[in-house]
XYZ file of C-alpha atoms in Angstrom:
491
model
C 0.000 0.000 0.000
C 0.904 3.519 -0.220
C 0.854 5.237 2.444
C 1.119 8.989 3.686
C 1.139 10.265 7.449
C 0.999 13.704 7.329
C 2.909 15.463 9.738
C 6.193 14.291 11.442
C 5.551 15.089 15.514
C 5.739 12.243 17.872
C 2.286 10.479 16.510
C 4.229 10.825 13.015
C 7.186 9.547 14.029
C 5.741 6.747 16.010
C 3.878 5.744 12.536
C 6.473 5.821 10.643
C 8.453 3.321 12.752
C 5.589 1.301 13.300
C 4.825 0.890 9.796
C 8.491 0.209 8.989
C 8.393 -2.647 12.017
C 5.381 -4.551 10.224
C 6.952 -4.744 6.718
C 5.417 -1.503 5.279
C 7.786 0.920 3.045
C 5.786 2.538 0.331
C 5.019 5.846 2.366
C 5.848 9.661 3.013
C 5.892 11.457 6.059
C 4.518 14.554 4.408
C 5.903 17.557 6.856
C 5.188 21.343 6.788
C 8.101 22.086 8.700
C 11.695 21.797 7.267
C 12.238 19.208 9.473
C 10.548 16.346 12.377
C 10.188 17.150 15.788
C 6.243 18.728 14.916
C 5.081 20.855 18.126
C 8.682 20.959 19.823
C 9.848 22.047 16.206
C 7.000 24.466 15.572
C 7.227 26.328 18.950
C 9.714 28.065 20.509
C 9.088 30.710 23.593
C 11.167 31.334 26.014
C 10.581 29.048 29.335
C 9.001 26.030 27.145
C 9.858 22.978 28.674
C 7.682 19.468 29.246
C 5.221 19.667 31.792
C 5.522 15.617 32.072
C 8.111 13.747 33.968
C 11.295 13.415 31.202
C 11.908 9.790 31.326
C 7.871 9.373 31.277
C 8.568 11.668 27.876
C 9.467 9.556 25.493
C 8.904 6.445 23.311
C 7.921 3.667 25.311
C 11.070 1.473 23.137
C 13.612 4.113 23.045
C 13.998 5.773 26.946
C 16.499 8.406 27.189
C 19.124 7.796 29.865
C 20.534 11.375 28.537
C 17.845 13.913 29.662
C 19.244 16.688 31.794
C 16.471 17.620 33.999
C 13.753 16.381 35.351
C 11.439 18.456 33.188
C 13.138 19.173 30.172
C 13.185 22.479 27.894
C 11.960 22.247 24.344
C 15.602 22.152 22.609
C 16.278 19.009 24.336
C 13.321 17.471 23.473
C 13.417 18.439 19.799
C 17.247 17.133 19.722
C 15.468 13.680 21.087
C 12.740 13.740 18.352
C 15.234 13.985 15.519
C 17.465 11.377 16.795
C 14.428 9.136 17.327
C 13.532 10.316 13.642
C 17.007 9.175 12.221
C 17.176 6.123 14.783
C 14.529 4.629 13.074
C 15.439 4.536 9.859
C 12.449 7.455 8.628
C 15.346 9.587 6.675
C 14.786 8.177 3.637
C 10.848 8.786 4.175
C 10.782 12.201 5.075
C 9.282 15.189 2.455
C 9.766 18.338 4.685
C 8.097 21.374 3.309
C 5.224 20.274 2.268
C 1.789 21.302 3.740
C -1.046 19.534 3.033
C -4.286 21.782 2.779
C -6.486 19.133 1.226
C -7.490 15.313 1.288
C -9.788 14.178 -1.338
C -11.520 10.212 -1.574
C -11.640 8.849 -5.148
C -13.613 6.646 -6.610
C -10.498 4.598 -7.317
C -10.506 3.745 -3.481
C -7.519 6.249 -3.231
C -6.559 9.376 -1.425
C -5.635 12.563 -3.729
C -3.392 15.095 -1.282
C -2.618 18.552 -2.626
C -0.063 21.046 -0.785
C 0.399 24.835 -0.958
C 2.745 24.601 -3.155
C -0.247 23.167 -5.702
C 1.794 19.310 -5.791
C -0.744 17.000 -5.893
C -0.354 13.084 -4.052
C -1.662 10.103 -4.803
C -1.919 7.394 -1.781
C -4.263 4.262 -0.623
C -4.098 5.507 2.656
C -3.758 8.283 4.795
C -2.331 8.570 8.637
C -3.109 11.841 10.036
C -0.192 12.704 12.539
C -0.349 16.761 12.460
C -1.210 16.788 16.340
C -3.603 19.066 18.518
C -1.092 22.096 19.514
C -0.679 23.916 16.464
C -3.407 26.512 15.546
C -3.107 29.391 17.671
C -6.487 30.275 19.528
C -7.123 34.505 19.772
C -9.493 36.187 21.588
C -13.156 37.041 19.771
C -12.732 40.607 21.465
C -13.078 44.235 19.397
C -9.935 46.311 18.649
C -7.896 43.533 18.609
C -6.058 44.325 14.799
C -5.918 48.167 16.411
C -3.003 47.714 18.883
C -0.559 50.102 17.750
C 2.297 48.499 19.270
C 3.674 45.073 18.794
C 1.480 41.507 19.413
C 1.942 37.780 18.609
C 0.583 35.060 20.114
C 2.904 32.911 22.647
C 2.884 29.823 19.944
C 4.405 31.848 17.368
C 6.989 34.118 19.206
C 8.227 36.922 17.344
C 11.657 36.458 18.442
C 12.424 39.774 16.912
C 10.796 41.924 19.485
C 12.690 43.190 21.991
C 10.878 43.106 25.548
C 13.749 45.171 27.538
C 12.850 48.089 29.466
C 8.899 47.715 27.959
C 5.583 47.501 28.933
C 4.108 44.019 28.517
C 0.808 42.319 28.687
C 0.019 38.379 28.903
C -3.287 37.826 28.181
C -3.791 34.318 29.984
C -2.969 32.235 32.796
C -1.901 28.808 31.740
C -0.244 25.898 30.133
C 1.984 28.454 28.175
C 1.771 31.493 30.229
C 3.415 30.220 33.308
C 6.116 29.028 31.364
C 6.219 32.897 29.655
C 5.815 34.891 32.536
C 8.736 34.365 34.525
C 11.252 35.222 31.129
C 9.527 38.104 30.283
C 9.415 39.287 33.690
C 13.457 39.672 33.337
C 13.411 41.904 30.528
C 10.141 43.838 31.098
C 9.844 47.341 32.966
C 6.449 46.344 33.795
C 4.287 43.191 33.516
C 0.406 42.856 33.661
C -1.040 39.280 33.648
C -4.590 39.017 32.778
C -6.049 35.756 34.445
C -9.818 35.051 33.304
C -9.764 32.369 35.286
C -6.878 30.647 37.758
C -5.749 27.051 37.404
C -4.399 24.295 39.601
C -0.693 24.647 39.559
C 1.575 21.823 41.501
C 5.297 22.625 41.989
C 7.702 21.149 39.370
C 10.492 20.855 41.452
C 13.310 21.266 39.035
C 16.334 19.086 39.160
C 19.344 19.032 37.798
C 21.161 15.613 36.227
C 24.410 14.714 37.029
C 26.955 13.497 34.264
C 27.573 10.803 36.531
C 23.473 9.830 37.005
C 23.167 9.642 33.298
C 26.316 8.138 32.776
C 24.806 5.488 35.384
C 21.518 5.322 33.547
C 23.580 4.299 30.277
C 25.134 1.368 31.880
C 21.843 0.051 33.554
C 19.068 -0.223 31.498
C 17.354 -1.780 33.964
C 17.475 0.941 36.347
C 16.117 3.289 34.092
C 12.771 1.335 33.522
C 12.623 1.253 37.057
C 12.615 4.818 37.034
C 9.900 4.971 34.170
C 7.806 2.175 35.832
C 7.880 4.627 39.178
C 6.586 7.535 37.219
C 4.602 5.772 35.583
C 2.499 5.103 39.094
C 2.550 8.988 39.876
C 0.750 9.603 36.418
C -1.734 7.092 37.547
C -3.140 9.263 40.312
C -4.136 11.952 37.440
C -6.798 9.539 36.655
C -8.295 9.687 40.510
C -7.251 13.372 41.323
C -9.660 14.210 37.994
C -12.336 11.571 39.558
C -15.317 13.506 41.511
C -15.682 12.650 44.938
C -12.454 10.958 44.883
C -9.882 11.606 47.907
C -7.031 11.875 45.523
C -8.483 15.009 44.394
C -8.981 16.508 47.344
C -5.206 15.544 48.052
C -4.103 17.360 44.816
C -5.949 20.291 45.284
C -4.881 20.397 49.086
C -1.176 19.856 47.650
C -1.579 23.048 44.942
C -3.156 25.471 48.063
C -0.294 24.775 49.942
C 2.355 25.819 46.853
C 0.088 29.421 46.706
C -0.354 29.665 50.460
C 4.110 28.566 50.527
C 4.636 31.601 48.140
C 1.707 34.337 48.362
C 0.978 36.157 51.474
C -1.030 39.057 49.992
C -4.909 37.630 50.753
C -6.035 39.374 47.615
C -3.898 37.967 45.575
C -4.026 34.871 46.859
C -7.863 34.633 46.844
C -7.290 35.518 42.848
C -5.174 32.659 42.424
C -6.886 30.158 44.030
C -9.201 27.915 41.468
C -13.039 27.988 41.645
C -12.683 24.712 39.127
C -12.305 21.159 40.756
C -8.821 19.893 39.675
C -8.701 18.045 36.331
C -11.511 20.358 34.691
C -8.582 22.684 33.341
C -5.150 21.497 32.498
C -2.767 20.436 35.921
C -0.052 22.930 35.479
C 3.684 22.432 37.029
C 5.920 25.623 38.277
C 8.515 26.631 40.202
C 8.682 30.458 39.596
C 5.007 31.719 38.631
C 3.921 32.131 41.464
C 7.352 34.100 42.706
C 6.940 35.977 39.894
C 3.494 37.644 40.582
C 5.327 38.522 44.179
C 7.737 41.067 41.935
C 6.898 45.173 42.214
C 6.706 45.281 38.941
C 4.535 42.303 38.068
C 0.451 43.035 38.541
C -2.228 40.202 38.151
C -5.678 41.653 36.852
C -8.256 38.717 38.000
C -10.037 39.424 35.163
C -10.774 38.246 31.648
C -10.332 40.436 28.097
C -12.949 43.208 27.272
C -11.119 44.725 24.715
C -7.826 45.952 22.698
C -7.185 49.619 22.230
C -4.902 51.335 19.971
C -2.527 51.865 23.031
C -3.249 48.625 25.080
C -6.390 46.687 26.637
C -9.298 46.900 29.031
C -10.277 44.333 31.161
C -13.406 43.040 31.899
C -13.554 45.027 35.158
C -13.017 48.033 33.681
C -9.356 48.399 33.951
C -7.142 50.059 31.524
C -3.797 49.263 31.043
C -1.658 50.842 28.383
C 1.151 48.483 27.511
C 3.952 48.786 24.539
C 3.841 44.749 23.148
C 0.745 42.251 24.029
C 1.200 38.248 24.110
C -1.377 36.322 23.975
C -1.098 33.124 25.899
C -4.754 31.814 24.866
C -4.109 28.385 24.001
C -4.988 26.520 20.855
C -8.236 25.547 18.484
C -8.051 22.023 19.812
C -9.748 19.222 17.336
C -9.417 21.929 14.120
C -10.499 19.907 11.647
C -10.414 22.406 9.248
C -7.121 22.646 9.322
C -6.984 20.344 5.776
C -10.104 20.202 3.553
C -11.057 16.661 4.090
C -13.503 15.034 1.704
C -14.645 11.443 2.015
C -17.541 9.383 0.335
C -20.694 11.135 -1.133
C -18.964 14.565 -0.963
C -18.806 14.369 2.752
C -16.754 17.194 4.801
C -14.538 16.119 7.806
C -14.532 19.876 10.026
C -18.729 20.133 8.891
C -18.956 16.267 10.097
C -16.968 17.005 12.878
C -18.740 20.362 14.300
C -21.902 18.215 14.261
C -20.594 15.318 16.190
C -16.959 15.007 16.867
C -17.039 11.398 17.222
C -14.578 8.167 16.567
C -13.844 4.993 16.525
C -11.084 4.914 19.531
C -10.002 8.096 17.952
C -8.453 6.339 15.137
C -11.683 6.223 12.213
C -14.317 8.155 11.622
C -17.542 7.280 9.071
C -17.212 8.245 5.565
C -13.217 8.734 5.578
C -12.265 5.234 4.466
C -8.402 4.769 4.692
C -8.331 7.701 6.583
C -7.091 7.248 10.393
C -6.207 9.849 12.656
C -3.410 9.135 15.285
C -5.356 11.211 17.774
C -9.138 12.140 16.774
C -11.547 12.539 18.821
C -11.469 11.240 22.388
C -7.710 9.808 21.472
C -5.949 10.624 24.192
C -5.521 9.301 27.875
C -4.755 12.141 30.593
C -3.088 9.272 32.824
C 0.286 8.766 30.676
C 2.180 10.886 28.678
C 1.191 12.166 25.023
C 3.403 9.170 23.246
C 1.977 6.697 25.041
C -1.513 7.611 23.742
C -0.336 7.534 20.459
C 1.598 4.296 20.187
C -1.056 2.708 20.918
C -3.197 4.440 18.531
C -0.622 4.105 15.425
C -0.392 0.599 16.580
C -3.793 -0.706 15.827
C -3.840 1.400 12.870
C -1.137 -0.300 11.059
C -2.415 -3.707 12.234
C -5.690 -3.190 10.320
C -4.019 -2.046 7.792
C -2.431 -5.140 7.899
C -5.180 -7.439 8.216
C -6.944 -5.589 5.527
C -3.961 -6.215 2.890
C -3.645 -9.837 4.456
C -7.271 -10.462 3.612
C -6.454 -9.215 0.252
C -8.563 -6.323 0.618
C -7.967 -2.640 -0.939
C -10.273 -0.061 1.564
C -11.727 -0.125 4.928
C -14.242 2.343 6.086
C -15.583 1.940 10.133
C -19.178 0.879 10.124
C -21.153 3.968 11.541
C -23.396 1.929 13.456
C -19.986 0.462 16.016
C -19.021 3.959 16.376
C -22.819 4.763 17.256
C -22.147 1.975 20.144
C -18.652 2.759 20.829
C -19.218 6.505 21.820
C -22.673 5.599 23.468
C -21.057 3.701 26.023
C -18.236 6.849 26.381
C -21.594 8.801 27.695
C -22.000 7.179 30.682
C -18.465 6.936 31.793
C -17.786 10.686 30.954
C -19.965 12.176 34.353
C -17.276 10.877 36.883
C -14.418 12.907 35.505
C -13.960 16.830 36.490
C -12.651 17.711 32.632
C -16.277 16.259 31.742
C -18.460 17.827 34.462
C -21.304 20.251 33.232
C -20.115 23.515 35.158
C -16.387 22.824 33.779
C -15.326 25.181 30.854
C -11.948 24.591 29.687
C -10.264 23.152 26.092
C -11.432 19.446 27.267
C -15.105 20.531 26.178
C -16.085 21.947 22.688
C -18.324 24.938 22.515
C -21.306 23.198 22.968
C -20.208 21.789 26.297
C -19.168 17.678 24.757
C -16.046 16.237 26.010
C -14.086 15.725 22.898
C -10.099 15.182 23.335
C -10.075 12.256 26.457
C -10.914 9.471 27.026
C -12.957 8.554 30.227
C -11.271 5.854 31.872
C -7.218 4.426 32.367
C -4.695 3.757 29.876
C -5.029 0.093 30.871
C -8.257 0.102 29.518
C -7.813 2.039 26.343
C -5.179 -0.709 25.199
C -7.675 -3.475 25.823
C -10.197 -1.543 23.639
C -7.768 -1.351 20.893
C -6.909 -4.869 21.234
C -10.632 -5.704 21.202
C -10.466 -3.623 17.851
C -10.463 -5.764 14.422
C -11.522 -5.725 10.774
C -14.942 -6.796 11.567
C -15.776 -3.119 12.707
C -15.195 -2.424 9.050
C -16.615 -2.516 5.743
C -13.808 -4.129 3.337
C -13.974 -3.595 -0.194
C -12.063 -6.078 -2.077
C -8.634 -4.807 -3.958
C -10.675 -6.236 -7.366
C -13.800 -4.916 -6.610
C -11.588 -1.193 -6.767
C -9.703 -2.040 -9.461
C -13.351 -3.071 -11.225
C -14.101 0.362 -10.171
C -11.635 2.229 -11.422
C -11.939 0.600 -14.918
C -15.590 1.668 -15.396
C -14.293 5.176 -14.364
């Protein structure tokens, strides 16, 4: 078969390799980038590091005895996604500089790919790998194209802009912003943080790797899956601190109070940054140095969302104006943008319009009417309990064993029967109401606009790998490779 993934991030990567492991070699890792490595690539503020425990960070069959830190930075972590890249033989694979902007199904049981550079692609299948942190998410506020001064958004840093001796805003409180906010703190005269709403932040606890310890780590393989087994448990209790009514989340939360309570003594302040969300609804965040940060004279937190942009700088929702020289927006992503490539299966059908009417998968690997077309993390894809690659190995994994199975069974397309993903995402319902990300009152990135939790799953990674292996060719349609061919000869 040929095959394209598009995009070459960790779920690329890990698709590549897999395919390459079970005796496929006729495909493309079709990249935008001039180069793998996907969001560590594509993003490059200052202060971005993992927010995961580093030897949890990485391929479950290549650990890195060579990680620095305890939480690494992003250069790092690129460096290990390109030797991973070259490691596993994807070199020769590899088309960098290509973005895809559209997928079309053909009658010929094919996939016809087109980039922005007008190439056009032919494939039988198509693996897409591009990720969830790439589109940059801006507020829907007025005046924002009147700012007079300089803005970007925190995803795409404008490393040209020099934030000594100025007046800065962040316009957001999380994932990326407490990563931001201590740098720019350094250069700025002044900082104002806007905070819409405050998240659970645990301490990261930043250490340092000895030579020695990784020199140790080299030599004893077996001490290093220790190590990963060990973490492995701590991710585990993400799965009961996000559980309502469980004590573990009344432990986390009682652990995250404590880090404000260790660092802020104004009550104001510390009233602002304490969470009115249960933990798990909003993204656990790790720091050292936010919270320090907001301590600073010349750091002020407005507990307040956005109201507007004016020519010389913002008003918050309270009222307050603040006139600032350069504006970053730390507002997060548009997770699940389907729209991202014009995706067009059977009978015409439209992937983003299919998905804005019900974001739903099969495991978040197949959706109906895209046959041959698998995502390595659709809808509902990913576990919160384990890191990001763990999620997607599996996914990739029971994508290229269908694949398998289908060419095995000498068949040429597969398309998921709509009626097992009807069942499939029924029984997701019920499970969804114990989890905090899910709950009704939650708003956060876990829940599309109209309130449906569409990135997790509900449940433990143990149990998302016995789904997948539960997963087979009979929750297909198969269409005979004749029965194309046939096909394509009356076309």
């Amino acid at each position: 078969m040929r095959i394209a993934i598009i995009g070459a991030g960790p779920s690329g990567i890990a698709a590549g390799r897999e395919l390459l492991r079970k005796g496929f070699t006729d495909f493309t890792i079709l990249e935008g980038l001039d180069g793998p490595g996907g969001t560590w690539r594509l993003h490059t503020y200052p202060g971005l590091a993992c927010d995961v425990f580093a030897h949890s960070y990485t391929f479950s069959y290549r650990p890195n005895p060579d990680w620095s830190e305890n939480f690494v930075s992003q250069p790092e972590i690129l460096a290990y996604l390109e030797k991973c890249f070259t490691e596993f033989g994807l070199d020769p694979y590899l088309r960098p500089n290509t973005r895809i902007v559209s997928a079309d199904f053909t009658e010929r049981g094919t996939w016809v790919l087109r980039s922005t550079a007008g190439e056009t692609f032919e494939y039988d299948a198509v693996i897409n790998a591009m990720g969830n942190q790439h589109t940059p998410s801006y507020p829907d506020v007025p005046g924002i194209d009147s700012f007079e001064g300089e803005s970007f958004h925190g995803t795409r840093w404008d490393h040209g802009v020099d934030l000594e001796g100025k007046r800065v805003a962040v316009i957001g409180s999380a994932a990326s912003a407490v990563q931001i906010v201590p740098e720019v703190a350094k250069r700025a005269a002044h900082l104002t943080v806007l905070q819409r709403s405050a998240n659970w932040i645990m301490p990261r606890n930043l250490k340092s790797y000895s030579q020695r310890r990784r020199a140790v780590l080299r030599r004893t393989p077996m001490l290093l899956r220790g190590i990963r087994k060990f973490q492995g448990l701590l991710l585990d209790q993400v799965e009961y601190a996000t559980t309502l009514g469980h004590s573990r989340m009344r432990l986390f939360e009682k652990l995250a109070t404590k880090h404000i309570d260790q660092h802020i003594t104004d009550p104001e302040l510390r009233e602002a940054l304490l969470p009115k969300s249960r933990y798990g609804c909003k993204r656990g965040l790790v720091s050292d140095d936010f919270y320090p940060t907001l301590n600073l004279p010349h750091v002020d937190l407005i507990a307040s969302g956005l109201d507007r942009i004016t020519p010389t700088g913002l008003v918050a929702s309270n009222g307050q104006e603040v006139d600032v020289d350069v504006i970053i927006y730390c507002t997060g992503y548009r997770f699940q943008d389907f729209d991202r490539i014009a995706v067009t299966g059977t009978d015409g059908l439209d992937l983003a319009q299919s998905m804005a009417q019900r974001p739903e998968s099969l495991k978040g690997i197949a959706i109906p009417g895209f046959p041959n077309y698998f995502m390595a993390a659709g809808p509902n894809g990913l576990v919160l309990n384990v890191a990001y690659f763990n999620s997607v190995e599996q996914n990739v994994e029971t994508i290229v064993r269908l694949l398998g199975d289908m060419v095995d069974q000498g068949h040429q397309v597969m398309a998921v029967k709509p009626e097992v993903v009807r069942r499939y995402n029924d029984s997701l319902a019920e499970k969804f109401t114990a989890f905090s990300w899910a709950a009704p009152d939650c708003k956060s990135y876990y829940r599309d606009a109209a309130g449906r939790p569409t990135i997790l799953y509900p449940g433990s990674f143990k149990k998302w790998r016995k789904l997948h292996a539960e997963t087979s060719l009979a929750d297909f349609d198969l269409t005979p490779a004749r029965a194309t061919q046939d096909a394509a000869h009356r076309a």
